[in-house]
Coordinates of N, CA and C in Angstrom, one line a residue:
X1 N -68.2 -21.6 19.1 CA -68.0 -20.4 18.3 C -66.7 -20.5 17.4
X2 N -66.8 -20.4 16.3 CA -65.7 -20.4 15.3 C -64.7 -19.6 15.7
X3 N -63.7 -20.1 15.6 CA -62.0 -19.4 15.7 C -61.5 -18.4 14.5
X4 N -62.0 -18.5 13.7 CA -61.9 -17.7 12.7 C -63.1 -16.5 12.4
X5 N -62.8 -15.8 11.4 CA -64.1 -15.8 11.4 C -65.1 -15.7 10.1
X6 N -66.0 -15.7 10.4 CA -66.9 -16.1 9.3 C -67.8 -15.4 8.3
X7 N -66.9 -14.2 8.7 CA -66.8 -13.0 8.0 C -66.1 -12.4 6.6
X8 N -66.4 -13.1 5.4 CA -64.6 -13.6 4.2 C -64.9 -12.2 3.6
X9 N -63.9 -12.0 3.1 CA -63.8 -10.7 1.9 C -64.5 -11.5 0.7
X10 N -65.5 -10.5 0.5 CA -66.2 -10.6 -0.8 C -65.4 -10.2 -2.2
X11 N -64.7 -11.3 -2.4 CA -64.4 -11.6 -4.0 C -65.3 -12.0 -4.8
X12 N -64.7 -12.1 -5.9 CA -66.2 -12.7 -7.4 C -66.5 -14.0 -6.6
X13 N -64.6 -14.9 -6.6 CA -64.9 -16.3 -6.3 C -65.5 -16.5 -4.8
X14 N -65.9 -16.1 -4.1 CA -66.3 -16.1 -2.9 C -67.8 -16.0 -3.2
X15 N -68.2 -15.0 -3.3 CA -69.7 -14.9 -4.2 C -70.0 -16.1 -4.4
X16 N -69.7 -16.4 -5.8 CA -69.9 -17.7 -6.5 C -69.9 -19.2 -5.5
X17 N -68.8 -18.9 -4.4 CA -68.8 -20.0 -3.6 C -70.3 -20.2 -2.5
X18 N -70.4 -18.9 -2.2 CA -71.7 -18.3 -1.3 C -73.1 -19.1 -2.6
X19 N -72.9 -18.6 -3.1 CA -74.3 -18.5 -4.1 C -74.3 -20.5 -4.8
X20 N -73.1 -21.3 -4.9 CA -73.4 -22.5 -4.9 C -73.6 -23.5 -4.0
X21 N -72.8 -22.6 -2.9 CA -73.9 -23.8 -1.4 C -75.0 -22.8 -1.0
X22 N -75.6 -22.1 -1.2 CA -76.8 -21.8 -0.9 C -77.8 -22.5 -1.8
X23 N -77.2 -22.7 -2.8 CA -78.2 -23.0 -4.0 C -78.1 -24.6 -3.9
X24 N -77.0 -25.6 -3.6 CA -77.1 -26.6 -3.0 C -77.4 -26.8 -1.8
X25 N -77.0 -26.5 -1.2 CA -77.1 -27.2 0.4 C -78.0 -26.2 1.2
X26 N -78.7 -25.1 0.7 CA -79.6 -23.8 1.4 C -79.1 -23.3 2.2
X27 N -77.9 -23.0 2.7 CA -77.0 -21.9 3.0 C -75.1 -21.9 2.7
X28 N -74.6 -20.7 3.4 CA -73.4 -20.9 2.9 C -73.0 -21.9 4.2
X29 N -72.0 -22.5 3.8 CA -71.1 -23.6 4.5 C -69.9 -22.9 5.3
X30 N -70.1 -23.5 6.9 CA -68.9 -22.4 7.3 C -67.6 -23.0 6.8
X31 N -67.7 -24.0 6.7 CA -65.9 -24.8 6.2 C -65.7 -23.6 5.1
X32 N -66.2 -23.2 4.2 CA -66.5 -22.4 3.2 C -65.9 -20.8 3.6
X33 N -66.8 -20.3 4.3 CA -66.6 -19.0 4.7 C -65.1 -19.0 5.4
X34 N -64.4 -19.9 6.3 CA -63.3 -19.8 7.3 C -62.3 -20.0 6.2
X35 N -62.3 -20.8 5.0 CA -61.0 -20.9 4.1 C -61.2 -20.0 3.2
X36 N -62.2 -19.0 3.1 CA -62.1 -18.0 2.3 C -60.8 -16.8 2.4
X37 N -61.0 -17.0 3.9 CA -59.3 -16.1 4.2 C -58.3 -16.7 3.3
X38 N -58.2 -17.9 2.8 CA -56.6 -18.0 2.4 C -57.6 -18.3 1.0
X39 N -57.6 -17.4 -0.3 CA -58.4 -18.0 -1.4 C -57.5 -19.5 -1.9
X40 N -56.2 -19.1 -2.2 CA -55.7 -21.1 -2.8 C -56.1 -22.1 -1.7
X41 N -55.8 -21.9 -0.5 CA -56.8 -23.3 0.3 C -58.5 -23.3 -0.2
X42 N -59.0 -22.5 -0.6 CA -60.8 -22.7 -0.6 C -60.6 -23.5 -2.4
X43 N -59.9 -22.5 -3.2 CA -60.1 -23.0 -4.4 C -59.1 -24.9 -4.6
X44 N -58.3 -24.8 -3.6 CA -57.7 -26.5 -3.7 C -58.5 -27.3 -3.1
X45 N -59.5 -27.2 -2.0 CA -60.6 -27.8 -1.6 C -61.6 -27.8 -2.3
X46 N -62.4 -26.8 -3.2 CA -63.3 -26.9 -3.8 C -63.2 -27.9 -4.9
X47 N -61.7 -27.8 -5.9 CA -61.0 -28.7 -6.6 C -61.6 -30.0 -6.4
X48 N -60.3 -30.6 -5.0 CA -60.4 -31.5 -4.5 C -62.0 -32.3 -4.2
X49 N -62.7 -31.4 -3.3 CA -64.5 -32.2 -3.6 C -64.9 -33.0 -4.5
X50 N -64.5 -32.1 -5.7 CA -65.2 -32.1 -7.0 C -64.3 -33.7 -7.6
X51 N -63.4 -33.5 -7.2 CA -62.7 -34.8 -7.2 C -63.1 -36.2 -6.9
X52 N -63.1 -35.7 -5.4 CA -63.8 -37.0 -5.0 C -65.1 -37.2 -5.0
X53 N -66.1 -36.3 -5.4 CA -67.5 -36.7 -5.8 C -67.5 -38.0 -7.2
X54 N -66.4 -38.1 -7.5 CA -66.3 -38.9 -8.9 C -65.9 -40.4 -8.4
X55 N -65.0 -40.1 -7.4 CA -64.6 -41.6 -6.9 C -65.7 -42.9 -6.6
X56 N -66.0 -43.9 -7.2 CA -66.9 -44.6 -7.6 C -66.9 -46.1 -7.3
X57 N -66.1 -46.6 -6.7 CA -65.7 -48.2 -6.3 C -66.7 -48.4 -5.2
X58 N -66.4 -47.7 -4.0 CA -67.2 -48.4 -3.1 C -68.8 -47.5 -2.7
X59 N -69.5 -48.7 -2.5 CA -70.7 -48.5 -2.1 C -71.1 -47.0 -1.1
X60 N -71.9 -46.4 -1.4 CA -71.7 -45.1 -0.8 C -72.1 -44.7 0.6
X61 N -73.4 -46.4 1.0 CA -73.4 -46.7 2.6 C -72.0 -46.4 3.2
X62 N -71.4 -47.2 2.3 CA -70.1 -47.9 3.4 C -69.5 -46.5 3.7
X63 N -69.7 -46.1 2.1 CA -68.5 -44.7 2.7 C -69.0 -43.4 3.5
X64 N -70.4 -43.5 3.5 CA -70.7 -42.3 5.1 C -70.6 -43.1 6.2
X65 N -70.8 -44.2 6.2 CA -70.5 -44.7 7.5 C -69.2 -44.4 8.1
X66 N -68.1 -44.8 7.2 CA -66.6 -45.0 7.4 C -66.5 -43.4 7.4
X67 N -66.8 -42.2 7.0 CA -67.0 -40.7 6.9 C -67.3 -40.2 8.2
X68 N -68.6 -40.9 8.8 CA -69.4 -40.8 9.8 C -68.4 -41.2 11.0
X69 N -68.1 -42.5 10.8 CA -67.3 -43.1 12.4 C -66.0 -42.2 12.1
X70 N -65.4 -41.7 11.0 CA -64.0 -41.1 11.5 C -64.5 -39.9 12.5
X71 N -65.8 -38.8 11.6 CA -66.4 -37.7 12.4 C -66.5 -37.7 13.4
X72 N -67.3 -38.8 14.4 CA -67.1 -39.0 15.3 C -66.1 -39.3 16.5
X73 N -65.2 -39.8 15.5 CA -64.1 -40.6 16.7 C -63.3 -39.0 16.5
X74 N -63.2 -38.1 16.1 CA -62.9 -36.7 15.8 C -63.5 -36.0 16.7
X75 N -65.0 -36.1 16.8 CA -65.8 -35.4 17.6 C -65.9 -33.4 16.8
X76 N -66.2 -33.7 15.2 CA -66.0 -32.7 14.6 C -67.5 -32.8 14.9
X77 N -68.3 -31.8 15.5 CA -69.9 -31.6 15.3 C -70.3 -31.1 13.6
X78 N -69.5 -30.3 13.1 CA -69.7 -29.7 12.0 C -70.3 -31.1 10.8
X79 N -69.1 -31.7 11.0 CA -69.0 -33.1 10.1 C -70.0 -34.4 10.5
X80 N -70.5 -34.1 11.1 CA -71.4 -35.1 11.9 C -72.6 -34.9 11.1
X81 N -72.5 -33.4 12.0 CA -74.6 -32.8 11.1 C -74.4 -32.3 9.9
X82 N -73.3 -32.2 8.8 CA -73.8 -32.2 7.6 C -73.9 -33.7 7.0
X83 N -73.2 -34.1 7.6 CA -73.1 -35.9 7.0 C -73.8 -36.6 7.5
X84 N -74.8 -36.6 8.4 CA -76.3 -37.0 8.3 C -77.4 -36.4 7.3
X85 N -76.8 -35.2 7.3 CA -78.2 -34.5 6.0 C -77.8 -35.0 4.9
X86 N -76.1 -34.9 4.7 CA -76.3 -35.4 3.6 C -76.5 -36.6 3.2
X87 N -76.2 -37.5 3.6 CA -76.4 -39.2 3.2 C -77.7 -39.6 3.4
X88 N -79.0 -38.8 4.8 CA -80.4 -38.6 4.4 C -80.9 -38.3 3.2
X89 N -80.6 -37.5 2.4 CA -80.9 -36.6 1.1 C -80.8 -37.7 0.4
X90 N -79.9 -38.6 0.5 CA -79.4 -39.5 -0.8 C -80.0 -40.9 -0.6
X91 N -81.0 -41.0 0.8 CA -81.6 -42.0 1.2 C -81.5 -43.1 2.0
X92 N -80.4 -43.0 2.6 CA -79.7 -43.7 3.9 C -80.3 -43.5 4.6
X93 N -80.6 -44.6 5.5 CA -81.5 -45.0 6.9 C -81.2 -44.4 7.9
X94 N -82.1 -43.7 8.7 CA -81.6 -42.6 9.5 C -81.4 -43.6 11.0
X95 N -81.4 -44.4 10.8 CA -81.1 -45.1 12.1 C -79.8 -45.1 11.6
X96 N -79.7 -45.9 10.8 CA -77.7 -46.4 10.9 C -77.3 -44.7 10.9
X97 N -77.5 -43.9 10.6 CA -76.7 -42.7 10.8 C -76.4 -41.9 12.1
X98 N -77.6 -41.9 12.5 CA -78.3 -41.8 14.3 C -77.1 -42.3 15.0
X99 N -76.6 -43.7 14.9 CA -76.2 -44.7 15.6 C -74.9 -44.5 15.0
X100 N -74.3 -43.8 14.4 CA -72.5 -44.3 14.1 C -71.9 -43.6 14.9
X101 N -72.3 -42.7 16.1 CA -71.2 -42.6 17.6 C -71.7 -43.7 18.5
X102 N -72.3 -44.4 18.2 CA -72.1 -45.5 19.8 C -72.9 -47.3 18.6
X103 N -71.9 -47.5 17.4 CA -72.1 -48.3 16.6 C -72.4 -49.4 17.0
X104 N -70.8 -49.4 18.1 CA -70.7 -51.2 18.8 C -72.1 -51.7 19.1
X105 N -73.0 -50.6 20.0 CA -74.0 -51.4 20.8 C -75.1 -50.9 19.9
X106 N -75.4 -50.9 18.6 CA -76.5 -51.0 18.1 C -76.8 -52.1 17.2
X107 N -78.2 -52.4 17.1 CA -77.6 -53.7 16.4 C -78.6 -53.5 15.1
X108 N -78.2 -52.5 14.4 CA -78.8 -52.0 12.8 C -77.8 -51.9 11.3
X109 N -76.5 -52.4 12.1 CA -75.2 -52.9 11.0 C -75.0 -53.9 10.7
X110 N -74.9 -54.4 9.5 CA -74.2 -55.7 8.8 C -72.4 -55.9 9.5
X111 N -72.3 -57.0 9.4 CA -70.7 -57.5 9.8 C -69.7 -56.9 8.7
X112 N -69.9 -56.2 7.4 CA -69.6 -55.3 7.1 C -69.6 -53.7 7.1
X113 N -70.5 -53.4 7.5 CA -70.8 -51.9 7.9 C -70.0 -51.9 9.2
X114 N -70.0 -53.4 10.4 CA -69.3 -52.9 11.4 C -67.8 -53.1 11.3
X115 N -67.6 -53.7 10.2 CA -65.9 -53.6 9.7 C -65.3 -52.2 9.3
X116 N -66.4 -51.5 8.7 CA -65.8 -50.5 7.9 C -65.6 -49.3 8.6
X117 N -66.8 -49.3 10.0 CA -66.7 -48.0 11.4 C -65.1 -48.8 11.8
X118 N -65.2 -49.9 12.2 CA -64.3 -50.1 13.1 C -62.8 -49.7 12.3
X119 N -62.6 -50.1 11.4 CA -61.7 -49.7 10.6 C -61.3 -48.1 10.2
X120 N -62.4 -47.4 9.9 CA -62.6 -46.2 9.8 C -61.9 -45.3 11.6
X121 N -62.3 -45.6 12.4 CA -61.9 -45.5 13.6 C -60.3 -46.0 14.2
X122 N -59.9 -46.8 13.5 CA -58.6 -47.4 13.9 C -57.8 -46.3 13.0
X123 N -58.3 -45.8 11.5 CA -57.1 -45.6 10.9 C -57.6 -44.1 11.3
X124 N -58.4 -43.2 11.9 CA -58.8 -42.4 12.3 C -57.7 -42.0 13.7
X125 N -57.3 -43.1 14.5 CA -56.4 -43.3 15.8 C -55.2 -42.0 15.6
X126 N -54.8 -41.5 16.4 CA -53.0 -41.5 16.6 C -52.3 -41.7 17.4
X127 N -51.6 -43.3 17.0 CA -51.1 -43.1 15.7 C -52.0 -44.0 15.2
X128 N -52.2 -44.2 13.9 CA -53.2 -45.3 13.4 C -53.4 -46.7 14.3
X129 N -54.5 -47.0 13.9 CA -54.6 -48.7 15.2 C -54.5 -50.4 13.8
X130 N -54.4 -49.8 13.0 CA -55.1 -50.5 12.2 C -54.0 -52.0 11.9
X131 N -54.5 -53.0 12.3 CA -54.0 -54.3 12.3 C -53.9 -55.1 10.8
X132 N -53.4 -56.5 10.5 CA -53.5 -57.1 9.5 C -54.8 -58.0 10.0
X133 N -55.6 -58.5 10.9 CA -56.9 -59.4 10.9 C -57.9 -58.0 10.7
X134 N -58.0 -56.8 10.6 CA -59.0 -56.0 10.2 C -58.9 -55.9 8.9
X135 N -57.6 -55.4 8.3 CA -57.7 -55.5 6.8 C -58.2 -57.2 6.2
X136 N -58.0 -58.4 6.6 CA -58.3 -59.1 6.5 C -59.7 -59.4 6.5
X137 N -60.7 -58.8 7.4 CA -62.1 -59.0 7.6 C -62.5 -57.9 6.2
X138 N -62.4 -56.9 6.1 CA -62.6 -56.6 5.0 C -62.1 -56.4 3.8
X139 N -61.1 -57.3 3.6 CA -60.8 -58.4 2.5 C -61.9 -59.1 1.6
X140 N -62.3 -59.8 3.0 CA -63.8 -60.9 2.6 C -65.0 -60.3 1.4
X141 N -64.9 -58.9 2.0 CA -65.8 -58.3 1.2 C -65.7 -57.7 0.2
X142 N -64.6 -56.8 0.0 CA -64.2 -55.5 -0.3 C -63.0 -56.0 -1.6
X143 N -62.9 -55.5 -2.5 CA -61.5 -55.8 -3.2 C -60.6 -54.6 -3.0
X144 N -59.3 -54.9 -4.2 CA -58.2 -53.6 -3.6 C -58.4 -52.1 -3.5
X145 N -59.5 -52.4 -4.8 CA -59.2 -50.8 -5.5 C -60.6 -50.0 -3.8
X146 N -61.3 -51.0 -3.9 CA -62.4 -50.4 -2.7 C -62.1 -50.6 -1.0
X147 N -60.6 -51.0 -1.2 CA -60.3 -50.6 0.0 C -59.1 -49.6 0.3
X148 N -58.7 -49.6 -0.9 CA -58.3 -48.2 -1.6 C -58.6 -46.6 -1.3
X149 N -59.8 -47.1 -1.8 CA -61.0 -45.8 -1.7 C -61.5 -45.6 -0.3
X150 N -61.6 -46.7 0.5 CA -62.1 -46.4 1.6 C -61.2 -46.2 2.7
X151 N -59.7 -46.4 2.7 CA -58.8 -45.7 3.3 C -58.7 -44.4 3.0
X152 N -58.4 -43.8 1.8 CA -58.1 -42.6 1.2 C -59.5 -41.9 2.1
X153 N -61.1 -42.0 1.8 CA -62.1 -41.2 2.2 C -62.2 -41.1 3.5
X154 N -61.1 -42.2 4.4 CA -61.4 -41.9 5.8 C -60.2 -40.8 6.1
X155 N -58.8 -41.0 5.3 CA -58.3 -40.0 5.0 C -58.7 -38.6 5.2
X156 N -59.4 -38.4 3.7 CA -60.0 -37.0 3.7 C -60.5 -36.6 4.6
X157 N -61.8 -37.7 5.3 CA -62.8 -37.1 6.8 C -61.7 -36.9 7.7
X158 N -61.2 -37.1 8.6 CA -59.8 -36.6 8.7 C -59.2 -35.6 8.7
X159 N -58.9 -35.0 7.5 CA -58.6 -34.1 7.0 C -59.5 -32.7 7.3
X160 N -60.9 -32.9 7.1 CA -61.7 -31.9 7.0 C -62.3 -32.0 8.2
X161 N -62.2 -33.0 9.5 CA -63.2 -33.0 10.8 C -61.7 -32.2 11.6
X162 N -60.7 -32.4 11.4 CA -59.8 -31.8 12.2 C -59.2 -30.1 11.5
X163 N -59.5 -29.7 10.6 CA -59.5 -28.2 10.1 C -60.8 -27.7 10.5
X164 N -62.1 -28.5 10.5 CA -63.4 -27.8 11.4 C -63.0 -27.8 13.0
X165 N -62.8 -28.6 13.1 CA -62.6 -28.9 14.6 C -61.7 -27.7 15.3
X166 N -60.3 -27.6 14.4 CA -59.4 -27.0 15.3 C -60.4 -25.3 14.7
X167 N -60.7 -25.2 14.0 CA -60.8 -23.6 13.9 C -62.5 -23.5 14.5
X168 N -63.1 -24.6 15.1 CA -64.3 -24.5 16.2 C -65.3 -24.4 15.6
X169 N -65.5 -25.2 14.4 CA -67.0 -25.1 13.3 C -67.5 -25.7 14.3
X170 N -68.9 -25.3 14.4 CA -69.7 -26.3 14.8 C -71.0 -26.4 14.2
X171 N -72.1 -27.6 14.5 CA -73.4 -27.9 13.4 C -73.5 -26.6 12.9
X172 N -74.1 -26.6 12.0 CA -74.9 -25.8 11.4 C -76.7 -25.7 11.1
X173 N -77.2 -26.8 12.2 CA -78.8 -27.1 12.1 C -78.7 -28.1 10.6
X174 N -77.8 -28.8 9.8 CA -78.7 -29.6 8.9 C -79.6 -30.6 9.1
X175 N -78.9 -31.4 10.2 CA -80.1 -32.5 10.6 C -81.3 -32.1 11.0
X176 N -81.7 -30.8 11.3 CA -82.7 -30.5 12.0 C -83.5 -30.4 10.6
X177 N -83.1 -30.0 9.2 CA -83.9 -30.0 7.9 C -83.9 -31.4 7.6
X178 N -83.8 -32.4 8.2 CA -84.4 -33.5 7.8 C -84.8 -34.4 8.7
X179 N -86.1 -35.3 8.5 CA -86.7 -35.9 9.4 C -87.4 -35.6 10.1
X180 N -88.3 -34.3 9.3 CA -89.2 -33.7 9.5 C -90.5 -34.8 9.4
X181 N -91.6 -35.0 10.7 CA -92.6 -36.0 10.4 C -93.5 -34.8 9.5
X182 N -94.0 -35.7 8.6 CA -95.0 -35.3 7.9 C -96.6 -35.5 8.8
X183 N -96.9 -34.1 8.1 CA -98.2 -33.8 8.5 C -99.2 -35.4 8.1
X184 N -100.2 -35.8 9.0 CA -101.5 -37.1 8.4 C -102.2 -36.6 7.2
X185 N -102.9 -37.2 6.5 CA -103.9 -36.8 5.8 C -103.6 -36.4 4.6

C-alpha cells in the first residue's frame, strides 16, 4: 500500500498529467499521482523523462535490461512490472525480461547482456561494487559515450526504484496486459 497518497489535488497540470498516461500507458501512473503533492518534483521528472527518452547511444535491449537488473536488485515491484510492459510493447523477448531477477542461472543472455545486468547491479550496490575488469568486459563491446549512457540510466533506475520503493508503489497489473495468448483460429 502506498505511503503517500494517491489522492493529488486536481490542478490543470495534474489533469493533463492524468489524461497523458492514461492516454499512453491506459491509466494514471502512481509514480505520477504520489509527486503530484510536491508540483516542481512532478514537473522536473516529467522534464527529465522527456529528456531521457532522447538519449540514443546504446541499444535499447541493453538498456532495459541494465533498467530491469538495477529494479530488481532494488526490489522496486512498481519498476519491475512497468518495465516489462514496457520493453514488451517495444518488442523485447519476454523471456529475457521474465529472467532479469535470477539472470545468472538463465541461459537466454548474450556475454554482453550478462555484462550489462552484472554491471547494472554492481553500480546499483551500496556502496557501488563496480571494479576495473567489469568496466573492461564492457569495453570490448561498448564505446565511451554508451557506457556513458548506460551508467547514467542505471543511475536514474535508481533513482526512481528507490522514491517508488520508499513511498511503497507497488505493480500496477502492467504485465498482466501483456502476453495475453491469443485466441486459435
Amino acid at each position: 500500500m502506498a505511503r503517500i497518497s494517491l489522492d493529488q489535488p486536481r490542478t490543470l497540470f495534474v489533469r493533463l498529467t492524468d489524461w497523458y498516461s492514461r492516454r499512453t500507458y491506459g491509466t494514471a501512473l502512481d509514480p505520477a499521482r504520489t509527486t503530484a503533492h510536491q508540483p516542481r518534483v512532478l514537473m522536473s521528472q516529467a522534464r527529465f523523462e522527456r529528456s531521457l527518452a532522447k538519449w540514443n547511444k546504446l541499444a535499447p535491449e541493453l538498456k532495459a535490461l541494465a533498467v530491469m537488473a538495477s529494479a530488481a536488485s532494488i526490489r522496486c515491484s512498481w519498476c519491475i512490472d512497468f518495465g516489462y510492459w514496457d520493453s514488451r510493447r517495444h518488442g523485447m523477448d519476454h523471456r529475457k525480461l521474465h529472467d532479469v531477477p535470477a539472470w545468472r542461472g538463465s541461459d537466454v543472455y548474450t556475454p554482453l547482456e550478462r555484462a550489462v545486468m552484472a554491471y547494472a547491479e554492481a553500480v546499483t550496490a551500496t556502496p557501488p561494487a563496480v571494479d576495473d575488469a567489469m568496466v573492461e568486459r564492457l569495453r570490448e563491446h561498448l564505446d565511451e559515450a554508451q557506457l556513458v549512457e548506460l551508467t547514467a540510466m542505471i543511475a536514474v533506475e535508481n533513482l526512481r526504484s528507490r522514491v517508488n520503493a520508499a513511498l511503497g508503489l507497488t505493480s500496477q497489473g502492467f504485465k498482466d496486459r501483456c502476453d495475453v495468448p491469443q485466441p486459435l483460429g
